[in-house]
Backbone as a chain_set.jsonl record, in Angstrom:
{"seq": "XXXXXXXXXXXXXXXXXXXXXXXXXXXXXXXXXXXXXXXXXXXXXXXXXXXXXXXXXXXXXXXXXXXXXXXXXXXXXXXXXXXXXXXXXXXXXXXXXXXXXXXXXXXXXXXXXXXXXXXXXXXXXXXXXXXXX", "coords": {"N": [[0.839, -1.167, 0.0], [0.553, 2.223, -0.814], [1.876, 5.145, 0.763], [-0.397, 7.655, 1.922], [0.459, 10.3, 1.496], [2.221, 10.206, -0.696], [0.478, 9.361, -2.741], [-1.325, 11.507, -2.824], [0.442, 13.538, -3.574], [1.204, 12.655, -6.109], [-1.257, 12.785, -7.474], [-1.711, 15.555, -7.313], [0.433, 16.489, -8.844], [-0.225, 15.425, -11.356], [-2.635, 16.801, -11.86], [-1.677, 19.427, -11.972], [-0.024, 19.262, -14.23], [-1.909, 18.71, -16.221], [-3.412, 21.061, -16.131], [-1.502, 22.94, -16.858], [-0.999, 22.226, -19.464], [-3.294, 23.001, -20.72], [-6.605, 23.266, -22.256], [-7.69, 20.705, -24.536], [-7.49, 21.228, -28.018], [-9.121, 21.297, -31.165], [-7.563, 20.541, -34.224], [-6.642, 21.286, -37.634], [-5.899, 18.869, -38.662], [-7.229, 16.978, -37.207], [-9.666, 14.357, -37.158], [-13.072, 14.773, -38.353], [-15.75, 15.437, -36.029], [-17.943, 12.801, -35.036], [-20.961, 12.519, -36.846], [-24.372, 12.497, -36.051], [-27.361, 11.506, -34.28], [-27.983, 11.489, -30.934], [-29.965, 9.395, -29.161], [-32.222, 8.998, -26.464], [-34.036, 7.083, -24.051], [-35.944, 7.16, -21.196], [-37.094, 6.078, -17.959], [-39.723, 6.814, -15.562], [-38.935, 9.595, -13.622], [-36.215, 9.267, -14.123], [-35.606, 6.628, -13.469], [-34.539, 4.57, -14.937], [-32.458, 4.319, -17.842], [-31.684, 4.337, -21.312], [-29.666, 4.506, -24.238], [-28.812, 5.429, -27.625], [-26.775, 5.943, -30.491], [-27.749, 7.297, -33.457], [-26.92, 7.102, -36.752], [-27.096, 8.454, -39.946], [-25.8, 9.195, -42.229], [-23.354, 8.539, -44.688], [-25.293, 6.743, -45.251], [-27.627, 4.725, -43.398], [-26.157, 3.534, -40.441], [-24.332, 1.903, -37.803], [-25.0, 1.036, -34.333], [-27.695, 1.078, -33.756], [-30.572, -0.864, -33.624], [-32.587, -0.715, -35.55], [-31.769, 0.984, -37.599], [-31.965, 1.687, -40.395], [-34.775, 1.881, -40.814], [-35.37, 3.845, -38.89], [-33.846, 6.047, -39.796], [-35.128, 6.41, -42.253], [-37.675, 7.163, -41.35], [-37.055, 9.59, -40.117], [-36.159, 10.955, -42.364], [-38.559, 11.169, -43.866], [-39.902, 12.877, -42.156], [-38.404, 15.105, -42.378], [-36.377, 15.533, -40.516], [-37.713, 16.534, -38.33], [-38.827, 15.692, -35.324], [-41.327, 15.995, -34.19], [-42.962, 15.687, -36.334], [-43.042, 13.042, -37.051], [-44.452, 10.177, -38.57], [-47.243, 8.696, -37.204], [-48.111, 5.491, -35.802], [-51.126, 3.792, -35.862], [-52.212, 2.452, -32.931], [-53.478, 0.413, -30.374], [-53.319, 1.265, -27.091], [-52.81, 0.654, -23.614], [-54.277, 2.332, -20.775], [-52.541, 2.652, -18.736], [-50.509, 4.496, -16.612], [-47.295, 5.037, -16.943], [-44.864, 6.79, -17.237], [-42.585, 7.619, -19.897], [-39.691, 9.218, -21.035], [-38.358, 10.653, -23.902], [-35.512, 11.669, -25.781], [-33.653, 13.593, -28.162], [-30.616, 14.552, -29.529], [-28.195, 16.252, -31.427], [-26.722, 16.042, -34.699], [-28.477, 15.934, -37.665], [-28.318, 15.155, -40.92], [-26.904, 17.547, -41.392], [-28.413, 19.354, -39.962], [-29.01, 20.816, -36.857], [-30.295, 19.206, -34.019], [-32.371, 19.273, -31.202], [-34.404, 17.835, -28.964], [-37.147, 16.829, -26.913], [-39.538, 14.769, -25.238], [-42.271, 13.673, -23.234], [-44.07, 10.715, -22.765], [-47.145, 8.984, -21.984], [-46.815, 6.239, -21.575], [-44.768, 3.4, -22.56], [-45.937, 2.201, -24.786], [-47.502, 4.224, -26.032], [-45.43, 5.932, -26.652], [-43.964, 4.426, -28.525], [-45.902, 4.126, -30.52], [-46.08, 6.737, -31.359], [-43.522, 7.412, -32.213], [-42.467, 5.387, -33.699], [-39.951, 3.443, -35.223], [-37.777, 4.949, -34.445], [-37.119, 5.332, -31.681], [-36.923, 2.705, -30.951], [-35.114, 0.697, -29.46]], "CA": [[0.0, 0.0, 0.0], [1.337, 3.459, -0.879], [1.518, 6.125, 1.776], [-1.342, 8.645, 1.406], [1.139, 11.524, 1.077], [2.732, 9.992, -2.043], [-0.657, 9.324, -3.655], [-1.807, 12.885, -2.937], [1.444, 14.298, -4.329], [1.12, 12.224, -7.507], [-2.486, 13.359, -8.033], [-1.498, 16.999, -7.446], [1.335, 16.688, -9.982], [-0.992, 15.156, -12.569], [-3.579, 17.901, -12.055], [-0.903, 20.599, -12.389], [0.42, 19.039, -15.6], [-3.065, 18.849, -17.095], [-3.776, 22.476, -16.168], [-0.469, 23.658, -17.603], [-1.125, 21.891, -20.882], [-4.456, 23.707, -21.253], [-7.617, 22.385, -22.83], [-7.399, 20.151, -25.859], [-8.106, 21.988, -29.096], [-9.168, 20.607, -32.452], [-6.701, 21.121, -35.245], [-7.069, 20.984, -39.001], [-5.588, 17.476, -38.98], [-8.099, 16.088, -36.442], [-10.822, 13.888, -37.936], [-14.289, 15.472, -37.958], [-16.547, 14.799, -34.985], [-18.945, 11.938, -35.642], [-22.277, 13.099, -37.028], [-25.438, 11.588, -35.677], [-28.312, 11.973, -33.281], [-27.977, 10.63, -29.755], [-31.334, 9.176, -28.727], [-32.35, 8.378, -25.15], [-35.344, 6.736, -23.514], [-35.778, 6.986, -19.751], [-38.295, 5.811, -17.184], [-40.23, 7.839, -14.662], [-37.967, 10.23, -12.739], [-34.871, 8.768, -14.405], [-35.386, 5.354, -12.786], [-33.69, 3.791, -15.844], [-32.189, 5.061, -19.072], [-30.862, 3.693, -22.333], [-29.415, 5.435, -25.326], [-28.219, 4.902, -28.853], [-26.387, 6.935, -31.481], [-28.29, 6.988, -34.776], [-26.168, 7.763, -37.823], [-27.814, 8.259, -41.209], [-25.012, 9.697, -43.359], [-24.056, 8.713, -45.957], [-26.436, 5.84, -45.183], [-27.842, 4.274, -42.025], [-25.142, 2.618, -39.939], [-24.109, 1.985, -36.363], [-25.525, -0.025, -33.475], [-29.147, 1.155, -33.608], [-31.067, -2.102, -34.229], [-33.511, -0.43, -36.658], [-31.204, 2.218, -38.14], [-32.524, 2.021, -41.72], [-36.153, 2.33, -40.637], [-35.356, 5.098, -38.131], [-33.377, 7.107, -40.702], [-36.204, 6.633, -43.206], [-38.736, 7.915, -40.664], [-36.565, 10.966, -39.964], [-36.157, 11.548, -43.708], [-39.937, 11.541, -44.207], [-40.29, 13.988, -41.278], [-37.423, 16.171, -42.62], [-35.617, 15.743, -39.293], [-38.572, 17.107, -37.297], [-39.382, 14.566, -34.587], [-42.753, 16.232, -33.96], [-43.672, 15.363, -37.57], [-42.95, 11.614, -37.345], [-45.731, 9.549, -38.882], [-47.625, 7.832, -36.086], [-48.727, 4.202, -36.091], [-52.324, 3.581, -35.038], [-51.989, 1.309, -32.056], [-54.257, 0.459, -29.152], [-52.447, 1.212, -25.922], [-53.515, 0.682, -22.333], [-54.309, 3.63, -20.104], [-51.623, 2.593, -17.607], [-49.589, 5.622, -16.596], [-45.914, 4.669, -16.616], [-44.252, 7.722, -18.192], [-41.251, 7.488, -20.457], [-39.228, 10.449, -21.673], [-37.402, 10.426, -24.977], [-34.822, 12.884, -26.209], [-32.761, 13.473, -29.315], [-29.731, 15.71, -29.683], [-27.087, 16.005, -32.337], [-26.815, 16.571, -36.051], [-29.132, 15.063, -38.626], [-28.166, 15.683, -42.276], [-26.429, 18.928, -41.304], [-29.34, 20.153, -39.174], [-28.87, 20.607, -35.42], [-31.543, 18.75, -33.414], [-32.504, 19.137, -29.758], [-35.827, 17.537, -28.819], [-37.492, 15.972, -25.777], [-40.979, 14.641, -25.037], [-42.677, 12.631, -22.296], [-45.269, 9.99, -23.169], [-47.83, 8.348, -20.853], [-46.226, 4.915, -21.369], [-43.911, 2.963, -23.668], [-46.764, 1.897, -25.955], [-47.816, 5.475, -26.723], [-44.162, 6.433, -27.188], [-43.635, 3.685, -29.745], [-46.909, 4.449, -31.528], [-45.829, 8.1, -31.841], [-42.179, 7.615, -32.761], [-42.099, 4.261, -34.553], [-38.662, 2.766, -35.032], [-36.702, 5.867, -34.039], [-36.71, 5.039, -30.301], [-37.089, 1.262, -30.718], [-33.802, 0.083, -29.225]], "C": [[0.888, 1.234, 0.0], [0.917, 4.401, 0.231], [0.602, 7.183, 1.174], [-0.667, 9.914, 0.908], [1.655, 11.381, -0.354], [1.602, 9.984, -3.066], [-1.186, 10.737, -3.879], [-0.838, 13.721, -3.758], [1.383, 13.934, -5.811], [-0.12, 12.813, -8.17], [-2.354, 14.865, -8.239], [-0.613, 17.292, -8.646], [0.611, 16.448, -11.298], [-1.967, 16.291, -12.871], [-2.848, 19.15, -12.535], [-0.44, 20.459, -13.837], [-0.733, 19.211, -16.573], [-3.478, 20.305, -17.227], [-2.767, 23.262, -16.99], [-0.588, 23.408, -19.1], [-2.296, 22.623, -21.524], [-5.446, 22.737, -21.873], [-7.219, 21.891, -24.211], [-8.147, 20.952, -26.919], [-8.056, 21.164, -30.383], [-8.248, 21.316, -33.435], [-7.214, 20.701, -36.612], [-6.823, 19.523, -39.359], [-6.445, 16.493, -38.2], [-9.241, 15.611, -37.329], [-12.076, 14.63, -37.481], [-15.033, 14.7, -36.868], [-17.625, 13.94, -35.64], [-20.299, 12.647, -35.708], [-23.313, 12.059, -36.622], [-26.321, 12.223, -34.63], [-28.281, 10.981, -32.127], [-29.396, 10.589, -29.213], [-31.341, 8.537, -27.347], [-33.815, 8.094, -24.852], [-35.127, 6.516, -22.023], [-37.127, 6.801, -19.077], [-38.64, 6.975, -16.279], [-39.156, 8.299, -13.685], [-36.56, 9.654, -12.897], [-34.568, 7.436, -13.748], [-34.546, 4.39, -13.623], [-33.489, 4.625, -17.101], [-31.391, 4.182, -20.022], [-30.707, 4.684, -23.477], [-28.731, 4.763, -26.497], [-27.876, 6.067, -29.769], [-26.892, 6.478, -32.833], [-27.518, 7.798, -35.801], [-26.824, 7.421, -39.151], [-27.008, 8.706, -42.422], [-23.735, 8.898, -43.521], [-25.255, 7.779, -46.071], [-26.557, 5.4, -43.738], [-26.749, 3.292, -41.614], [-25.002, 2.815, -38.438], [-24.801, 0.852, -35.633], [-27.035, 0.04, -33.267], [-29.757, -0.059, -34.314], [-32.022, -1.903, -35.416], [-33.065, 0.852, -37.363], [-31.815, 2.617, -39.473], [-33.934, 2.565, -41.603], [-36.201, 3.676, -39.921], [-34.887, 6.262, -39.0], [-34.439, 7.429, -41.746], [-37.333, 7.455, -42.604], [-38.317, 9.371, -40.485], [-36.508, 11.674, -41.312], [-37.56, 12.023, -44.084], [-40.42, 12.734, -43.384], [-39.355, 15.185, -41.443], [-36.665, 16.537, -41.346], [-36.418, 16.322, -38.146], [-39.256, 15.966, -36.55], [-40.846, 14.771, -34.224], [-43.585, 15.837, -35.175], [-43.544, 13.889, -37.947], [-44.344, 11.063, -37.605], [-46.057, 8.57, -37.766], [-48.27, 6.553, -36.589], [-49.985, 4.072, -35.246], [-52.143, 2.312, -34.212], [-52.864, 1.485, -30.818], [-53.32, 0.282, -27.969], [-53.3, 1.255, -24.664], [-53.461, 2.083, -21.754], [-53.386, 3.644, -18.884], [-50.643, 3.752, -17.705], [-48.242, 5.156, -16.055], [-45.046, 5.497, -17.553], [-42.84, 7.347, -18.622], [-40.928, 8.807, -21.164], [-38.195, 10.087, -22.715], [-36.742, 11.754, -25.324], [-33.921, 12.561, -27.395], [-31.913, 14.727, -29.369], [-28.563, 15.321, -30.573], [-27.331, 16.637, -33.687], [-27.424, 15.52, -36.964], [-29.089, 15.735, -39.992], [-27.847, 17.176, -42.27], [-27.299, 19.842, -40.463], [-29.181, 19.806, -37.695], [-30.237, 20.253, -34.832], [-31.389, 18.713, -31.9], [-33.996, 18.984, -29.5], [-36.037, 16.626, -27.625], [-39.012, 15.937, -25.627], [-41.245, 13.501, -24.057], [-44.002, 12.045, -22.76], [-45.85, 9.28, -21.95], [-47.26, 6.956, -20.543], [-45.434, 4.526, -22.619], [-44.713, 2.672, -24.933], [-47.091, 3.177, -26.731], [-46.564, 6.109, -27.312], [-43.84, 5.741, -28.503], [-44.64, 3.972, -30.867], [-46.643, 5.824, -32.152], [-44.492, 8.275, -32.533], [-41.699, 6.463, -33.647], [-40.747, 3.666, -34.211], [-37.548, 3.671, -34.515], [-36.205, 5.545, -32.634], [-36.894, 3.57, -29.954], [-35.711, 0.622, -30.625], [-33.693, -0.384, -27.785]], "O": [[1.872, 1.288, 0.737], [-0.256, 4.454, 0.601], [0.799, 7.575, 0.023], [-1.172, 10.548, -0.018], [1.546, 12.317, -1.145], [1.753, 10.545, -4.151], [-1.465, 11.117, -5.016], [-1.273, 14.54, -4.568], [1.499, 14.808, -6.67], [-0.048, 13.29, -9.302], [-2.837, 15.395, -9.239], [-0.872, 18.237, -9.39], [0.812, 17.192, -12.258], [-2.104, 16.695, -14.025], [-3.344, 19.858, -13.411], [-0.461, 21.433, -14.589], [-0.557, 19.797, -17.641], [-3.856, 20.745, -18.313], [-3.147, 24.16, -17.741], [-0.305, 24.294, -19.906], [-2.3, 22.844, -22.735], [-5.172, 21.544, -22.001], [-6.507, 22.568, -24.952], [-9.31, 21.308, -26.728], [-7.096, 20.441, -30.649], [-8.174, 22.545, -33.463], [-8.109, 19.863, -36.725], [-7.468, 18.991, -40.263], [-6.411, 15.295, -38.481], [-9.736, 16.369, -38.162], [-12.141, 15.074, -36.334], [-14.955, 13.473, -36.794], [-18.163, 14.309, -36.685], [-20.724, 13.289, -34.748], [-23.12, 10.863, -36.843], [-26.064, 13.33, -34.158], [-28.519, 9.787, -32.311], [-29.961, 11.62, -28.849], [-30.553, 7.629, -27.083], [-34.711, 8.782, -25.342], [-34.23, 5.772, -21.628], [-38.155, 7.29, -19.546], [-37.939, 7.986, -16.239], [-38.539, 7.482, -13.001], [-35.807, 9.564, -11.927], [-33.405, 7.128, -13.489], [-33.911, 3.489, -13.075], [-34.269, 5.534, -17.382], [-30.543, 3.393, -19.605], [-31.527, 5.586, -23.651], [-28.153, 3.683, -26.376], [-28.6, 7.062, -29.817], [-26.521, 5.406, -33.311], [-27.466, 9.026, -35.729], [-27.079, 6.254, -39.45], [-27.497, 8.603, -43.547], [-23.084, 8.609, -42.517], [-26.138, 8.003, -46.899], [-25.67, 5.68, -42.932], [-26.449, 2.342, -42.337], [-25.506, 3.79, -37.881], [-25.148, -0.167, -36.231], [-27.602, -0.864, -32.654], [-29.487, -0.267, -35.497], [-32.237, -2.83, -36.197], [-33.891, 1.706, -37.684], [-32.153, 3.786, -39.662], [-34.266, 3.583, -42.211], [-36.981, 4.551, -40.296], [-35.467, 7.347, -38.947], [-34.633, 8.595, -42.09], [-37.885, 8.337, -43.261], [-39.124, 10.281, -40.678], [-36.782, 12.871, -41.392], [-37.732, 13.144, -44.562], [-41.248, 13.515, -43.85], [-39.493, 16.177, -40.727], [-36.347, 17.705, -41.119], [-35.857, 16.58, -37.081], [-40.169, 15.337, -37.086], [-41.547, 13.792, -33.97], [-44.799, 15.669, -35.057], [-43.904, 13.516, -39.064], [-45.303, 11.441, -36.932], [-45.241, 7.715, -37.424], [-48.891, 6.526, -37.651], [-49.919, 4.227, -34.027], [-51.944, 1.227, -34.759], [-52.973, 2.587, -30.281], [-52.617, -0.723, -27.861], [-54.389, 1.83, -24.661], [-52.679, 2.92, -22.205], [-53.455, 4.572, -18.078], [-50.022, 3.968, -18.746], [-48.085, 4.915, -14.859], [-44.543, 4.981, -18.551], [-42.031, 6.841, -17.845], [-41.786, 9.418, -21.801], [-37.272, 9.315, -22.454], [-37.34, 12.82, -25.179], [-33.494, 11.424, -27.595], [-32.43, 15.839, -29.265], [-28.022, 14.219, -30.484], [-28.047, 17.631, -33.811], [-26.962, 14.382, -37.033], [-29.738, 16.758, -40.206], [-28.426, 17.959, -43.023], [-26.949, 21.006, -40.268], [-29.215, 18.632, -37.324], [-31.227, 20.926, -35.117], [-30.404, 18.19, -31.378], [-34.771, 19.898, -29.782], [-35.213, 15.753, -27.349], [-39.691, 16.938, -25.856], [-40.537, 12.494, -24.051], [-44.934, 12.772, -23.104], [-45.131, 9.003, -20.99], [-47.227, 6.543, -19.384], [-45.438, 5.25, -23.615], [-44.214, 2.879, -26.039], [-46.969, 3.205, -27.955], [-46.629, 6.754, -28.358], [-43.485, 6.395, -29.484], [-44.259, 4.05, -32.034], [-46.942, 6.05, -33.325], [-44.331, 9.181, -33.35], [-40.644, 6.558, -34.273], [-40.442, 3.418, -33.045], [-36.47, 3.181, -34.179], [-34.996, 5.49, -32.409], [-37.009, 3.225, -28.778], [-35.207, 0.071, -31.604], [-32.662, -0.928, -27.389]]}, "num_chains": 1, "name": "protein.A"}
């Protein structure tokens, strides 16, 4: 076990070195930041949360399980999540709210959006494959 004084001194030295170096800055040789929309779904009062990065350029790709369908839905809505085509679906009246959010860049357009639905069924009926992950 290391003496606490040595550990504290090492951490202080690391913090001083990081401060002296200054914040990292992007240069012309850095690759561009990844484009995409980060999507989240969370339960009532943040009791659980999951998220996925949806990338649609130049074509749908990434880990979103329904990326092609989700990108197609966003294309039809011109990137406006309020304009997603809804699926008629019978949902129960059980109140178990879920909140969805989207932030990032979709086809060059900056997106920041959030909405709370009464339950997961109404969320899926309103957003289709976009938040189906």
